[in-house]
CSV table of C-alpha atoms in Angstrom, one decimal:
chain,number,residue,atom,x,y,z
A,357,MET,CA,-81.3,-204.0,10.6
A,358,LYS,CA,-83.8,-205.5,13.2
A,359,SER,CA,-86.8,-203.0,11.4
A,360,SER,CA,-85.2,-204.8,7.9
A,361,ILE,CA,-86.1,-207.9,9.2
A,362,THR,CA,-89.6,-207.5,10.7
A,363,LYS,CA,-90.5,-205.4,7.9
A,364,GLY,CA,-89.1,-207.7,5.5
A,365,TRP,CA,-91.4,-209.9,5.6
A,366,ARG,CA,-94.2,-208.7,3.9
A,367,PRO,CA,-92.6,-208.4,0.3
A,368,LEU,CA,-91.4,-211.6,0.8
A,369,LEU,CA,-94.6,-213.2,1.3
A,370,VAL,CA,-96.1,-211.5,-1.9
A,371,LEU,CA,-93.0,-212.6,-4.0
A,372,ILE,CA,-93.8,-216.3,-2.6
A,373,LEU,CA,-97.6,-216.1,-3.4
A,374,LEU,CA,-96.3,-215.1,-6.5
A,375,LEU,CA,-94.1,-218.4,-7.4
A,376,VAL,CA,-97.0,-220.5,-6.1
A,377,ILE,CA,-99.2,-218.9,-8.1
A,378,TRP,CA,-97.3,-219.1,-10.8
A,379,GLU,CA,-96.4,-222.7,-10.4
A,380,GLY,CA,-99.9,-223.4,-9.3
A,381,ALA,CA,-101.1,-222.4,-12.6
A,382,ALA,CA,-99.0,-223.5,-15.3
A,383,ARG,CA,-99.3,-227.5,-13.6
A,384,LEU,CA,-103.4,-226.7,-13.7
A,385,PHE,CA,-103.2,-225.1,-17.6
A,386,ASP,CA,-100.1,-227.4,-18.4
A,387,ILE,CA,-98.8,-225.3,-19.9
A,388,PRO,CA,-95.7,-226.6,-22.3
A,389,ALA,CA,-91.9,-225.6,-20.2
A,390,TRP,CA,-90.6,-224.1,-23.7
A,391,LEU,CA,-93.6,-221.4,-23.6
A,392,LEU,CA,-93.9,-220.9,-20.0
A,393,PRO,CA,-91.4,-223.3,-17.3
A,394,LEU,CA,-92.5,-223.6,-13.8
A,395,PRO,CA,-90.7,-221.4,-10.7
A,396,THR,CA,-89.1,-225.2,-9.9
A,397,GLN,CA,-87.4,-225.6,-13.5
A,398,ILE,CA,-85.9,-222.1,-13.2
A,399,ALA,CA,-84.8,-222.8,-9.7
A,400,ALA,CA,-83.4,-226.8,-10.8
A,401,GLU,CA,-81.4,-225.9,-14.2
A,402,ALA,CA,-80.0,-222.3,-11.9
A,403,PHE,CA,-78.7,-224.8,-10.0
A,404,THR,CA,-77.8,-227.5,-12.4
A,405,GLY,CA,-76.0,-225.5,-15.8
A,406,TYR,CA,-74.2,-223.5,-13.3
A,407,SER,CA,-70.9,-224.2,-15.1
A,408,LEU,CA,-73.0,-222.5,-18.5
A,409,TYR,CA,-73.4,-219.1,-17.5
A,410,THR,CA,-71.0,-218.8,-14.5
A,411,PRO,CA,-68.0,-217.6,-17.2
A,412,HIS,CA,-70.5,-215.1,-18.5
A,413,ILE,CA,-71.4,-213.6,-15.4
A,414,MET,CA,-67.8,-212.3,-14.6
A,415,SER,CA,-67.4,-210.6,-18.2
A,416,THR,CA,-70.7,-208.7,-17.3
A,417,ILE,CA,-69.6,-208.1,-13.9
A,418,THR,CA,-66.4,-206.7,-15.6
A,419,LEU,CA,-68.3,-204.7,-18.5
A,420,SER,CA,-71.1,-203.0,-15.9
A,421,ALA,CA,-68.7,-201.6,-13.7
A,422,THR,CA,-66.1,-199.8,-16.0
A,423,GLY,CA,-69.0,-198.7,-17.9
A,424,TYR,CA,-70.6,-197.6,-14.9
A,425,LEU,CA,-67.3,-195.8,-13.0
A,426,VAL,CA,-67.0,-194.3,-16.9
A,427,GLY,CA,-70.5,-193.1,-16.7
A,428,ILE,CA,-70.9,-191.8,-13.0
A,429,THR,CA,-67.5,-189.6,-13.4
A,430,VAL,CA,-68.9,-188.5,-16.8
A,431,GLY,CA,-71.8,-187.7,-15.1
A,432,ILE,CA,-70.9,-185.9,-12.3
A,433,VAL,CA,-68.0,-183.7,-14.2
A,434,VAL,CA,-70.7,-182.7,-16.7
A,435,ALA,CA,-72.6,-181.9,-13.8
A,436,ILE,CA,-69.9,-179.5,-12.0
A,437,LEU,CA,-69.5,-177.8,-15.3
A,438,LEU,CA,-72.7,-177.5,-16.5
A,439,PHE,CA,-73.3,-175.9,-12.8
A,440,ARG,CA,-70.1,-174.1,-12.4
A,441,ILE,CA,-70.0,-172.3,-16.0
A,442,PRO,CA,-73.9,-171.1,-16.6
A,443,PHE,CA,-73.0,-170.8,-20.3
A,444,LEU,CA,-72.3,-173.8,-21.2
A,445,GLN,CA,-75.5,-174.9,-19.2
A,446,GLN,CA,-77.3,-172.6,-21.6
A,447,ALA,CA,-76.0,-174.3,-25.0
A,448,PHE,CA,-75.5,-177.6,-23.7
A,449,TYR,CA,-79.0,-178.5,-21.3
A,450,PRO,CA,-81.1,-179.5,-24.7
A,451,LEU,CA,-78.7,-181.8,-26.4
A,452,LEU,CA,-78.5,-182.9,-23.1
A,453,ILE,CA,-81.3,-183.8,-23.4
A,454,LEU,CA,-81.9,-185.0,-26.9
A,455,SER,CA,-79.2,-187.3,-25.7
A,456,GLN,CA,-81.8,-189.2,-23.8
A,457,ASN,CA,-84.1,-189.6,-26.5
A,458,ILE,CA,-82.5,-191.8,-29.0
A,459,PRO,CA,-83.4,-195.2,-28.5
A,460,VAL,CA,-80.4,-197.3,-27.3
A,461,ILE,CA,-81.2,-199.9,-29.0
A,462,VAL,CA,-81.3,-198.1,-32.3
A,463,LEU,CA,-77.7,-196.3,-31.3
A,464,ALA,CA,-75.7,-199.7,-30.1
A,465,PRO,CA,-76.1,-201.2,-33.5
A,466,LEU,CA,-74.4,-197.5,-34.7
A,467,LEU,CA,-71.4,-198.2,-32.5
A,468,VAL,CA,-70.4,-201.0,-33.5
A,469,ILE,CA,-70.1,-200.0,-36.9
A,470,TRP,CA,-68.3,-197.3,-35.6
A,471,PHE,CA,-66.1,-199.1,-33.2
A,472,GLY,CA,-66.0,-202.9,-33.9
A,473,PHE,CA,-66.9,-205.7,-31.9
A,474,GLY,CA,-64.4,-204.6,-28.8
A,475,MET,CA,-65.5,-203.2,-25.3
A,476,LEU,CA,-65.5,-199.7,-26.5
A,477,PRO,CA,-68.4,-199.3,-27.9
A,478,LYS,CA,-69.9,-201.4,-24.7
A,479,VAL,CA,-68.8,-199.2,-22.9
A,480,ILE,CA,-70.0,-196.3,-24.8
A,481,VAL,CA,-73.8,-197.3,-24.7
A,482,ILE,CA,-73.5,-198.6,-20.8
A,483,VAL,CA,-72.2,-194.3,-20.5
A,484,LEU,CA,-75.1,-193.0,-22.3
A,485,VAL,CA,-77.3,-195.0,-19.9
A,486,CYS,CA,-75.6,-193.6,-16.7
A,487,PHE,CA,-74.3,-190.8,-16.8
A,488,PHE,CA,-77.8,-188.6,-17.6
A,489,PRO,CA,-79.2,-189.9,-14.2
A,490,VAL,CA,-76.3,-188.8,-12.1
A,491,THR,CA,-76.3,-185.4,-13.6
A,492,ILE,CA,-79.6,-184.6,-13.7
A,493,ALA,CA,-79.7,-185.3,-10.0
A,494,ALA,CA,-76.1,-183.8,-9.3
A,495,LEU,CA,-77.4,-180.7,-10.7
A,496,ASP,CA,-80.8,-180.4,-8.8
A,497,GLY,CA,-78.8,-181.0,-5.6
A,498,PHE,CA,-76.5,-177.8,-6.8
A,499,ARG,CA,-79.2,-176.0,-7.2
A,500,GLN,CA,-81.1,-176.1,-4.4
A,501,THR,CA,-78.7,-174.9,-1.1
A,502,ASP,CA,-80.0,-173.9,1.9
A,503,ARG,CA,-80.8,-170.2,1.8
A,504,ASP,CA,-79.0,-169.4,4.7
A,505,MET,CA,-76.1,-171.2,4.6
A,506,LEU,CA,-75.4,-169.5,1.0
A,507,TYR,CA,-76.2,-166.4,2.3
A,508,TYR,CA,-74.3,-166.9,5.9
A,509,LEU,CA,-71.0,-168.0,3.5
A,510,LYS,CA,-71.5,-165.2,1.0
A,511,MET,CA,-71.8,-162.5,4.5
A,512,ILE,CA,-68.2,-163.8,5.6
A,513,GLY,CA,-66.9,-163.2,2.1
A,514,ALA,CA,-66.5,-167.0,0.9
A,515,SER,CA,-65.5,-167.4,-3.0
A,516,ASN,CA,-67.4,-168.8,-5.4
A,517,ARG,CA,-65.4,-171.9,-5.6
A,518,GLN,CA,-65.3,-172.2,-1.8
A,519,ILE,CA,-69.1,-171.9,-1.9
A,520,PHE,CA,-69.1,-174.4,-4.1
A,521,TRP,CA,-66.8,-177.3,-2.5
A,522,LYS,CA,-67.8,-176.3,0.8
A,523,LEU,CA,-71.7,-175.7,0.5
A,524,GLN,CA,-73.2,-177.0,-2.4
A,525,TRP,CA,-71.3,-180.4,-3.7
A,526,PRO,CA,-72.1,-181.8,-0.1
A,527,HIS,CA,-75.9,-180.2,-0.1
A,528,SER,CA,-76.2,-182.5,-3.4
A,529,LEU,CA,-74.4,-185.8,-2.0
A,530,PRO,CA,-78.2,-187.3,-1.0
A,531,SER,CA,-79.7,-186.0,-4.1
A,532,LEU,CA,-76.4,-187.5,-5.9
A,533,PHE,CA,-76.6,-190.9,-4.4
A,534,SER,CA,-80.3,-191.5,-5.8
A,535,GLY,CA,-78.7,-191.0,-9.0
A,536,LEU,CA,-75.7,-193.1,-8.5
A,537,LYS,CA,-78.6,-196.2,-7.1
A,538,ILE,CA,-80.5,-195.7,-10.7
A,539,ALA,CA,-77.3,-195.0,-12.8
A,540,ALA,CA,-76.5,-198.6,-11.0
A,541,THR,CA,-79.7,-200.4,-11.9
A,542,TYR,CA,-79.2,-199.0,-15.7
A,543,SER,CA,-75.5,-200.3,-16.3
A,544,VAL,CA,-76.5,-203.9,-15.6
A,545,MET,CA,-79.5,-203.1,-17.8
A,546,GLY,CA,-77.1,-201.5,-20.2
A,547,ALA,CA,-74.7,-204.1,-20.2
A,548,VAL,CA,-76.7,-207.1,-21.5
A,549,ILE,CA,-78.9,-204.4,-23.9
A,550,SER,CA,-74.8,-204.0,-25.4
A,551,GLU,CA,-73.8,-207.7,-25.2
A,552,TRP,CA,-76.5,-208.8,-27.9
A,553,LEU,CA,-75.0,-206.9,-30.5
A,554,GLY,CA,-72.5,-208.8,-30.5
A,555,ALA,CA,-70.1,-210.5,-27.9
A,556,ASN,CA,-68.4,-214.0,-27.2
A,557,LYS,CA,-69.3,-213.9,-23.6
A,558,GLY,CA,-71.8,-212.3,-21.1
A,559,ILE,CA,-75.4,-212.5,-19.4
A,560,GLY,CA,-76.4,-211.3,-22.6
A,561,VAL,CA,-74.8,-213.8,-25.3
A,562,TYR,CA,-76.1,-216.9,-22.4
A,563,MET,CA,-79.7,-215.2,-23.1
A,564,THR,CA,-79.5,-214.9,-26.9
A,565,LEU,CA,-78.2,-218.2,-27.4
A,566,ALA,CA,-80.8,-219.6,-24.7
A,567,SER,CA,-84.1,-218.0,-26.5
A,568,SER,CA,-82.9,-218.9,-30.1
A,569,SER,CA,-82.8,-222.5,-29.0
A,570,PHE,CA,-86.1,-222.0,-27.2
A,571,LYS,CA,-84.4,-222.9,-23.8
A,572,THR,CA,-86.9,-220.7,-22.0
A,573,ASP,CA,-86.2,-221.6,-18.6
A,574,ARG,CA,-82.1,-220.5,-19.2
A,575,VAL,CA,-84.0,-217.2,-20.1
A,576,PHE,CA,-85.7,-217.1,-16.9
A,577,VAL,CA,-82.4,-217.7,-15.7
A,578,ALA,CA,-80.4,-215.0,-17.2
A,579,ILE,CA,-83.5,-212.7,-16.1
A,580,LEU,CA,-82.4,-213.5,-12.5
A,581,LEU,CA,-78.9,-213.6,-12.7
A,582,ILE,CA,-79.5,-210.0,-14.1
A,583,MET,CA,-81.7,-209.3,-10.7
A,584,ILE,CA,-79.2,-210.0,-8.7
A,585,LEU,CA,-76.6,-208.1,-10.1
A,586,SER,CA,-78.7,-205.2,-9.8
A,587,LEU,CA,-79.6,-205.6,-6.2
A,588,THR,CA,-76.2,-205.9,-5.5
A,589,TYR,CA,-75.0,-202.8,-7.6
A,590,PHE,CA,-77.8,-201.0,-5.4
A,591,GLY,CA,-76.8,-202.5,-2.2
A,592,ILE,CA,-73.3,-201.4,-2.8
A,593,ILE,CA,-74.3,-197.9,-3.5
A,594,LEU,CA,-76.6,-198.2,-0.5
A,595,ALA,CA,-73.8,-199.0,1.9
A,596,VAL,CA,-71.8,-196.5,0.4
A,597,GLU,CA,-74.7,-193.9,1.2
A,598,LYS,CA,-75.0,-194.7,4.7
A,599,ILE,CA,-71.1,-194.1,5.1
A,600,ALA,CA,-70.7,-191.1,3.2
A,601,LEU,CA,-74.2,-189.6,4.7
A,602,ARG,CA,-73.4,-190.5,8.5
A,603,TRP,CA,-74.6,-187.5,9.9
A,604,ARG,CA,-78.3,-187.9,8.2
A,605,SER,CA,-78.4,-190.9,10.3
A,606,GLN,CA,-77.5,-189.6,13.3
A,607,GLY,CA,-79.2,-188.6,16.3
A,608,GLY,CA,-82.3,-189.6,14.6
A,609,LYS,CA,-84.1,-186.3,16.0
A,610,VAL,CA,-83.8,-184.3,12.8
A,611,SER,CA,-85.5,-180.3,14.2
A,612,ASP,CA,-84.7,-178.4,10.8
A,613,GLY,CA,-86.5,-180.1,7.5
A,614,SER,CA,-84.6,-177.9,5.3
A,615,THR,CA,-81.8,-179.9,4.8
A,616,HIS,CA,-83.8,-183.0,4.6
A,617,SER,CA,-86.2,-182.6,1.7
B,787,MET,CA,-58.4,-153.3,15.4
B,788,GLY,CA,-61.8,-153.1,15.0
B,789,GLN,CA,-62.9,-149.8,14.2
B,790,LEU,CA,-65.8,-149.4,11.9
B,791,ILE,CA,-67.0,-146.2,10.7
B,792,LEU,CA,-70.1,-146.4,7.9
B,793,GLU,CA,-70.4,-142.2,6.6
B,794,ASN,CA,-73.9,-140.7,5.0
B,795,LEU,CA,-74.4,-143.8,3.6
B,796,SER,CA,-77.8,-144.4,1.3
B,797,LYS,CA,-79.2,-147.2,-0.7
B,798,SER,CA,-81.9,-148.2,-2.7
B,799,TYR,CA,-83.8,-150.8,-4.7
B,800,GLY,CA,-85.0,-149.4,-7.7
B,801,GLN,CA,-88.2,-147.1,-6.2
B,802,ASN,CA,-87.8,-148.8,-3.2
B,803,HIS,CA,-85.5,-145.9,-0.8
B,804,VAL,CA,-84.2,-148.3,1.9
B,805,LEU,CA,-81.3,-146.3,3.7
B,806,GLN,CA,-80.8,-142.5,3.7
B,807,ASP,CA,-77.5,-140.9,5.2
B,808,ILE,CA,-76.9,-143.5,8.2
B,809,THR,CA,-73.7,-142.7,9.8
B,810,LEU,CA,-72.4,-144.8,12.8
B,811,SER,CA,-69.4,-146.1,14.6
B,812,VAL,CA,-68.5,-148.9,16.1
B,813,LYS,CA,-64.8,-148.3,18.4
B,814,GLU,CA,-62.8,-150.9,19.3
B,815,GLY,CA,-64.1,-153.7,21.3
B,816,GLU,CA,-67.3,-152.2,21.7
B,817,PHE,CA,-70.9,-153.4,21.7
B,818,VAL,CA,-73.2,-151.1,19.4
B,819,SER,CA,-76.7,-152.5,18.7
B,820,ILE,CA,-79.3,-151.2,16.0
B,821,VAL,CA,-82.9,-150.7,16.6
B,822,GLY,CA,-85.8,-149.9,14.3
B,823,PRO,CA,-89.4,-150.7,12.9
B,824,SER,CA,-88.8,-154.7,11.1
B,825,GLY,CA,-88.7,-153.3,7.0
B,826,SER,CA,-86.8,-150.6,7.8
B,827,GLY,CA,-83.7,-151.9,6.5
B,828,LYS,CA,-81.2,-152.8,9.3
B,829,SER,CA,-80.5,-156.2,7.0
B,830,THR,CA,-79.4,-153.9,3.9
B,831,ILE,CA,-77.1,-151.9,6.5
B,832,PHE,CA,-75.1,-155.3,6.9
B,833,GLN,CA,-75.4,-156.7,3.6
B,834,LEU,CA,-73.5,-153.2,2.4
B,835,ILE,CA,-70.6,-154.1,5.1
B,836,GLY,CA,-70.8,-157.8,3.8
B,837,GLY,CA,-70.0,-155.8,0.6
B,838,LEU,CA,-72.8,-158.1,-0.6
B,839,TYR,CA,-74.5,-154.6,-2.8
B,840,THR,CA,-72.8,-150.9,-3.3
B,841,PRO,CA,-74.1,-148.3,-1.6
B,842,ASP,CA,-75.3,-145.7,-3.5
B,843,SER,CA,-73.3,-143.3,-2.0
B,844,GLY,CA,-71.4,-143.0,1.7
B,845,THR,CA,-68.2,-145.0,2.3
B,846,ILE,CA,-67.7,-148.2,4.4
B,847,SER,CA,-64.6,-148.0,6.2
B,848,LEU,CA,-62.8,-150.8,8.9
B,849,ASP,CA,-59.6,-149.1,10.6
B,850,GLY,CA,-59.5,-146.4,8.2
B,851,SER,CA,-59.3,-148.5,4.9
B,852,VAL,CA,-62.3,-147.9,2.5
B,853,LEU,CA,-64.3,-151.5,2.5
B,854,ASN,CA,-67.1,-150.2,-0.3
B,855,ASN,CA,-68.6,-153.5,-2.2
B,856,SER,CA,-65.2,-155.8,-0.9
B,857,ARG,CA,-66.4,-159.1,0.5
B,858,GLY,CA,-64.4,-160.7,3.4
B,859,HIS,CA,-63.5,-158.1,6.5
B,860,ILE,CA,-66.6,-159.0,9.0
B,861,SER,CA,-67.7,-161.8,10.9
B,862,TYR,CA,-71.3,-162.5,10.7
B,863,MET,CA,-73.7,-164.2,12.7
B,864,PRO,CA,-77.3,-164.8,11.2
B,865,GLN,CA,-80.8,-165.4,12.3
B,866,SER,CA,-80.8,-169.0,11.4
B,867,PRO,CA,-77.9,-170.8,13.1
B,868,ALA,CA,-76.9,-171.8,9.6
B,869,LEU,CA,-74.9,-174.9,10.6
B,870,PHE,CA,-73.9,-177.3,7.6
B,871,PRO,CA,-76.0,-180.1,9.0
B,872,TRP,CA,-72.6,-183.0,7.4
B,873,ARG,CA,-70.1,-180.8,9.4
B,874,SER,CA,-69.9,-182.2,13.4
B,875,VAL,CA,-69.6,-179.4,15.7
B,876,LEU,CA,-65.9,-178.8,15.6
B,877,GLN,CA,-65.7,-178.4,11.7
B,878,ASN,CA,-68.2,-176.0,12.1
B,879,VAL,CA,-66.6,-173.9,14.2
B,880,GLU,CA,-63.8,-174.1,11.9
B,881,LEU,CA,-65.2,-173.1,8.9
B,882,SER,CA,-65.0,-169.3,9.3
B,883,ALA,CA,-61.6,-169.5,9.5
B,884,GLU,CA,-61.3,-172.0,6.8
B,885,ILE,CA,-63.3,-169.7,4.4
B,886,ALA,CA,-61.1,-166.8,5.7
B,887,GLY,CA,-57.9,-169.1,4.8
B,888,THR,CA,-55.9,-168.5,8.0
B,889,LYS,CA,-54.2,-171.4,9.8
B,890,GLN,CA,-56.8,-173.0,12.3
B,891,ASP,CA,-55.7,-173.0,15.9
B,892,ARG,CA,-57.0,-176.4,17.5
B,893,THR,CA,-57.1,-175.6,20.9
B,894,LYS,CA,-58.3,-172.1,20.7
B,895,THR,CA,-61.2,-174.1,19.2
B,896,LEU,CA,-61.8,-176.4,21.6
B,897,GLU,CA,-61.3,-173.7,24.1
B,898,LEU,CA,-64.0,-172.1,22.7
B,899,ILE,CA,-66.4,-175.4,22.4
B,900,LYS,CA,-65.5,-175.8,25.7
B,901,SER,CA,-66.6,-172.0,27.0
B,902,ALA,CA,-70.1,-172.4,24.7
B,903,GLY,CA,-70.6,-175.3,27.6
B,904,LEU,CA,-70.5,-178.3,24.4
B,905,THR,CA,-67.4,-180.2,26.1
B,906,GLY,CA,-68.4,-183.7,24.9
B,907,TYR,CA,-70.1,-182.6,21.7
B,908,GLU,CA,-67.3,-181.9,19.4
B,909,ASP,CA,-68.3,-185.2,17.5
B,910,ALA,CA,-71.4,-184.1,17.0
B,911,TYR,CA,-73.7,-183.2,14.4
B,912,PRO,CA,-75.9,-180.1,13.9
B,913,ASN,CA,-79.5,-182.2,14.3
B,914,GLU,CA,-78.5,-183.9,17.8
B,915,LEU,CA,-78.4,-180.2,19.1
B,916,SER,CA,-81.4,-177.9,20.7
B,917,GLY,CA,-81.8,-174.6,19.4
B,918,GLY,CA,-79.7,-172.5,22.0
B,919,MET,CA,-76.7,-174.8,21.6
B,920,LYS,CA,-77.1,-174.8,17.6
B,921,GLN,CA,-77.1,-170.6,18.5
B,922,ARG,CA,-74.1,-171.2,20.8
B,923,VAL,CA,-72.4,-173.3,18.1
B,924,SER,CA,-73.4,-170.3,15.3
B,925,PHE,CA,-72.0,-168.0,18.0
B,926,ILE,CA,-68.7,-169.3,18.5
B,927,ARG,CA,-68.4,-169.6,14.9
B,928,SER,CA,-67.9,-165.8,14.4
B,929,LEU,CA,-65.9,-165.7,17.2
B,930,ASN,CA,-63.7,-168.1,15.5
B,931,ALA,CA,-62.8,-166.2,12.5
B,932,PRO,CA,-60.2,-163.9,12.3
B,933,GLN,CA,-61.7,-160.6,11.9
B,934,SER,CA,-61.9,-158.4,14.4
B,935,ILE,CA,-65.5,-157.5,14.1
B,936,ILE,CA,-68.5,-159.3,14.3
B,937,CYS,CA,-72.3,-158.7,12.6
B,938,LEU,CA,-75.0,-160.3,14.5
B,939,ASP,CA,-78.5,-160.3,12.8
B,940,GLU,CA,-81.0,-160.9,15.7
B,941,PRO,CA,-79.1,-163.9,16.5
B,942,PHE,CA,-82.0,-164.5,19.3
B,943,SER,CA,-85.1,-164.0,17.6
B,944,ALA,CA,-86.0,-167.4,16.8
B,945,LEU,CA,-85.4,-168.7,20.8
B,946,ASP,CA,-88.0,-168.6,23.4
B,947,GLU,CA,-87.8,-166.1,26.7
B,948,PHE,CA,-86.1,-168.6,28.9
B,949,THR,CA,-83.2,-169.5,26.6
B,950,ARG,CA,-82.9,-165.5,25.1
B,951,LEU,CA,-82.2,-164.8,28.6
B,952,GLU,CA,-79.6,-167.3,28.7
B,953,MET,CA,-77.9,-166.7,25.7
B,954,GLN,CA,-77.8,-163.1,26.2
B,955,GLN,CA,-76.1,-163.6,29.6
B,956,TRP,CA,-73.8,-166.0,28.1
B,957,LEU,CA,-72.9,-163.5,25.1
B,958,LEU,CA,-72.0,-160.9,27.3
B,959,SER,CA,-69.6,-163.5,29.0
B,960,ILE,CA,-68.0,-164.7,26.6
B,961,TRP,CA,-67.5,-161.4,25.0
B,962,GLU,CA,-66.4,-160.2,28.2
B,963,THR,CA,-63.2,-162.1,27.4
B,964,TYR,CA,-62.7,-162.1,24.0
B,965,LYS,CA,-63.4,-158.4,23.6
B,966,LYS,CA,-64.2,-158.0,19.9
B,967,SER,CA,-66.0,-154.8,17.8
B,968,ILE,CA,-69.5,-156.3,17.6
B,969,LEU,CA,-72.2,-154.4,15.5
B,970,PHE,CA,-76.1,-156.1,16.6
B,971,ILE,CA,-79.0,-155.5,15.0
B,972,THR,CA,-82.3,-156.2,17.2
B,973,HIS,CA,-86.2,-155.2,17.1
B,974,ASP,CA,-85.9,-156.3,21.0
B,975,ILE,CA,-85.5,-152.6,22.9
B,976,ASP,CA,-84.7,-155.2,26.2
B,977,GLU,CA,-82.1,-157.0,24.6
B,978,ALA,CA,-80.5,-154.0,22.9
B,979,LEU,CA,-80.6,-152.3,26.3
B,980,PHE,CA,-78.9,-155.3,28.2
B,981,LEU,CA,-76.4,-155.9,25.8
B,982,SER,CA,-74.8,-152.9,24.6
B,983,ASP,CA,-72.6,-149.6,25.3
B,984,ARG,CA,-74.7,-147.7,22.5
B,985,ILE,CA,-78.0,-148.1,20.7
B,986,ILE,CA,-78.8,-146.5,17.6
B,987,VAL,CA,-82.3,-146.0,16.9
B,988,LEU,CA,-83.5,-146.3,13.1
B,989,SER,CA,-86.8,-144.7,11.5
B,990,ASP,CA,-89.3,-146.3,9.5
B,991,LYS,CA,-88.0,-146.8,5.2
B,992,PRO,CA,-86.2,-144.9,4.5
B,993,ALA,CA,-84.7,-145.3,7.2
B,994,ILE,CA,-82.3,-142.3,9.0
B,995,VAL,CA,-80.7,-142.7,12.5
B,996,LYS,CA,-83.3,-141.1,14.4
B,997,LYS,CA,-81.4,-140.9,18.0
B,998,GLU,CA,-77.8,-142.0,19.4
B,999,ILE,CA,-78.1,-143.9,23.1
B,1000,THR,CA,-75.7,-143.8,25.2
B,1001,VAL,CA,-76.1,-146.7,27.9
B,1002,PRO,CA,-75.4,-145.8,31.5
B,1003,PHE,CA,-74.8,-149.3,32.8
B,1004,ASP,CA,-71.8,-150.9,34.5
B,1005,ARG,CA,-69.9,-154.6,32.9
B,1006,PRO,CA,-70.4,-156.8,34.3
B,1007,ARG,CA,-74.6,-156.9,33.9
B,1008,SER,CA,-77.4,-159.1,35.7
B,1009,GLU,CA,-80.3,-160.2,35.5
B,1010,GLU,CA,-81.7,-157.8,38.1
B,1011,LEU,CA,-80.6,-154.9,35.9
B,1012,LEU,CA,-83.8,-155.9,33.6
B,1013,MET,CA,-86.1,-154.4,36.2
B,1014,SER,CA,-84.3,-151.5,37.4
B,1015,ASP,CA,-86.0,-148.0,37.0
B,1016,PRO,CA,-83.2,-146.4,35.1
B,1017,PHE,CA,-83.5,-149.5,33.0
B,1018,LEU,CA,-86.7,-149.3,32.5
B,1019,ILE,CA,-87.0,-145.2,31.6
B,1020,LEU,CA,-84.5,-145.6,29.2
B,1021,LYS,CA,-86.7,-148.3,27.5
B,1022,ARG,CA,-89.6,-146.5,27.6
B,1023,LYS,CA,-87.6,-143.6,25.6
B,1024,ILE,CA,-87.0,-145.7,22.9
B,1025,TYR,CA,-90.4,-147.2,22.9
B,1026,ASN,CA,-91.5,-143.5,22.1
B,1027,LEU,CA,-88.5,-142.9,19.7
B,1028,LEU,CA,-89.7,-145.9,18.0
B,1029,ARG,CA,-93.2,-145.1,18.1
B,1030,GLY,CA,-93.6,-141.7,16.2
């Protein structure tokens, strides 16, 4: 905690400096607000336009959280299936990669055609962007287990199921959590993109309305909200990770590097 | 119970002939060491006993039943401690019984931890322990298993001289209380002589049993033994066997 305060001033300083330059340059060159609003104008809009965007926030949170939870569940289950059943891995791994090459922005309208304007197509979009980093991270974690520990378990006659749940699964958690953190920020992005396509509420809707009426300051407020939401999700996962991986932080004296990749 | 018999065991990997006609036995409650030049296939013997591979010929039997290529009949302590970093000391010690599927006996586990001098460290994680402490946890983990025979694969080779001697004495004292059969692999002649009832000397590849030596020293053994004349004479004998 102490170190985050003593080290935290550097990025904060850069951020403040950037905002000051932005404010100064925009004033100096007299740039119109519809083109690039001043940071102070954005702050004022965020403050006074409070009642305009609050209903949208709740809707985006519900959507992204639902999508995220479904997405990581699918991601973990897919990873376990692919890992435990080598045949499935050979058959489906290329498909998995291909699924990530379809631009979401193209896929989303198709999903609307197939599933309408309800919650379902939006959740599918989020699931599609969320599950991939989770699956890849978990698979990597499963594969990179410590050879000595694996050998020990085999020697004392552990079954494949025991090897998985007692070694490969806990060993993959640090890697899995990096996937979960990436997916957390993706989920907010996925939610906003899916809201552009047809929704009556959400930060995506607020953003579309603002940009089509040249209320550029509101577009920036929307960006700010997305950032705050993403960071909050990131922070929650980080906190869960700290608790789940208690053993890593304890002791401090890291003598066997093999497990701290 | 805990009588292990290997009869005419041979194994080769392709062109690589590793073991030839290995015959040896470990009686109940006996401490037997296998010494041999490095790369002589000592670990292969363990892999066959552990059931990871099938011998090309010969049989492995424990208390009369043949266990070629079947797993889960032995307890094992590897060269590196191989403790699970996300498990506390207590949970690590419990792992071997957990895998074997037997009921945990918390009092026995705590007693073992006490005998390892690790009382107060039950909830510590492995990365808080020193090298010697980790090896002690690793050994009591193998003792906590229900199996009657323990295979130890050069368990002290990574430790410094002083810690090693300390660990050997500790191992003897705890083994004398629990009396399990032990098959011990080492390349250290001193260690084999100090610890065992019998020593099996292997040749270079393909490994055959060159000689079986009964160690005549009484138990409990103390550090002074290491410098005594009969000890050094036996040591020289084994050394010459290994050389040529």
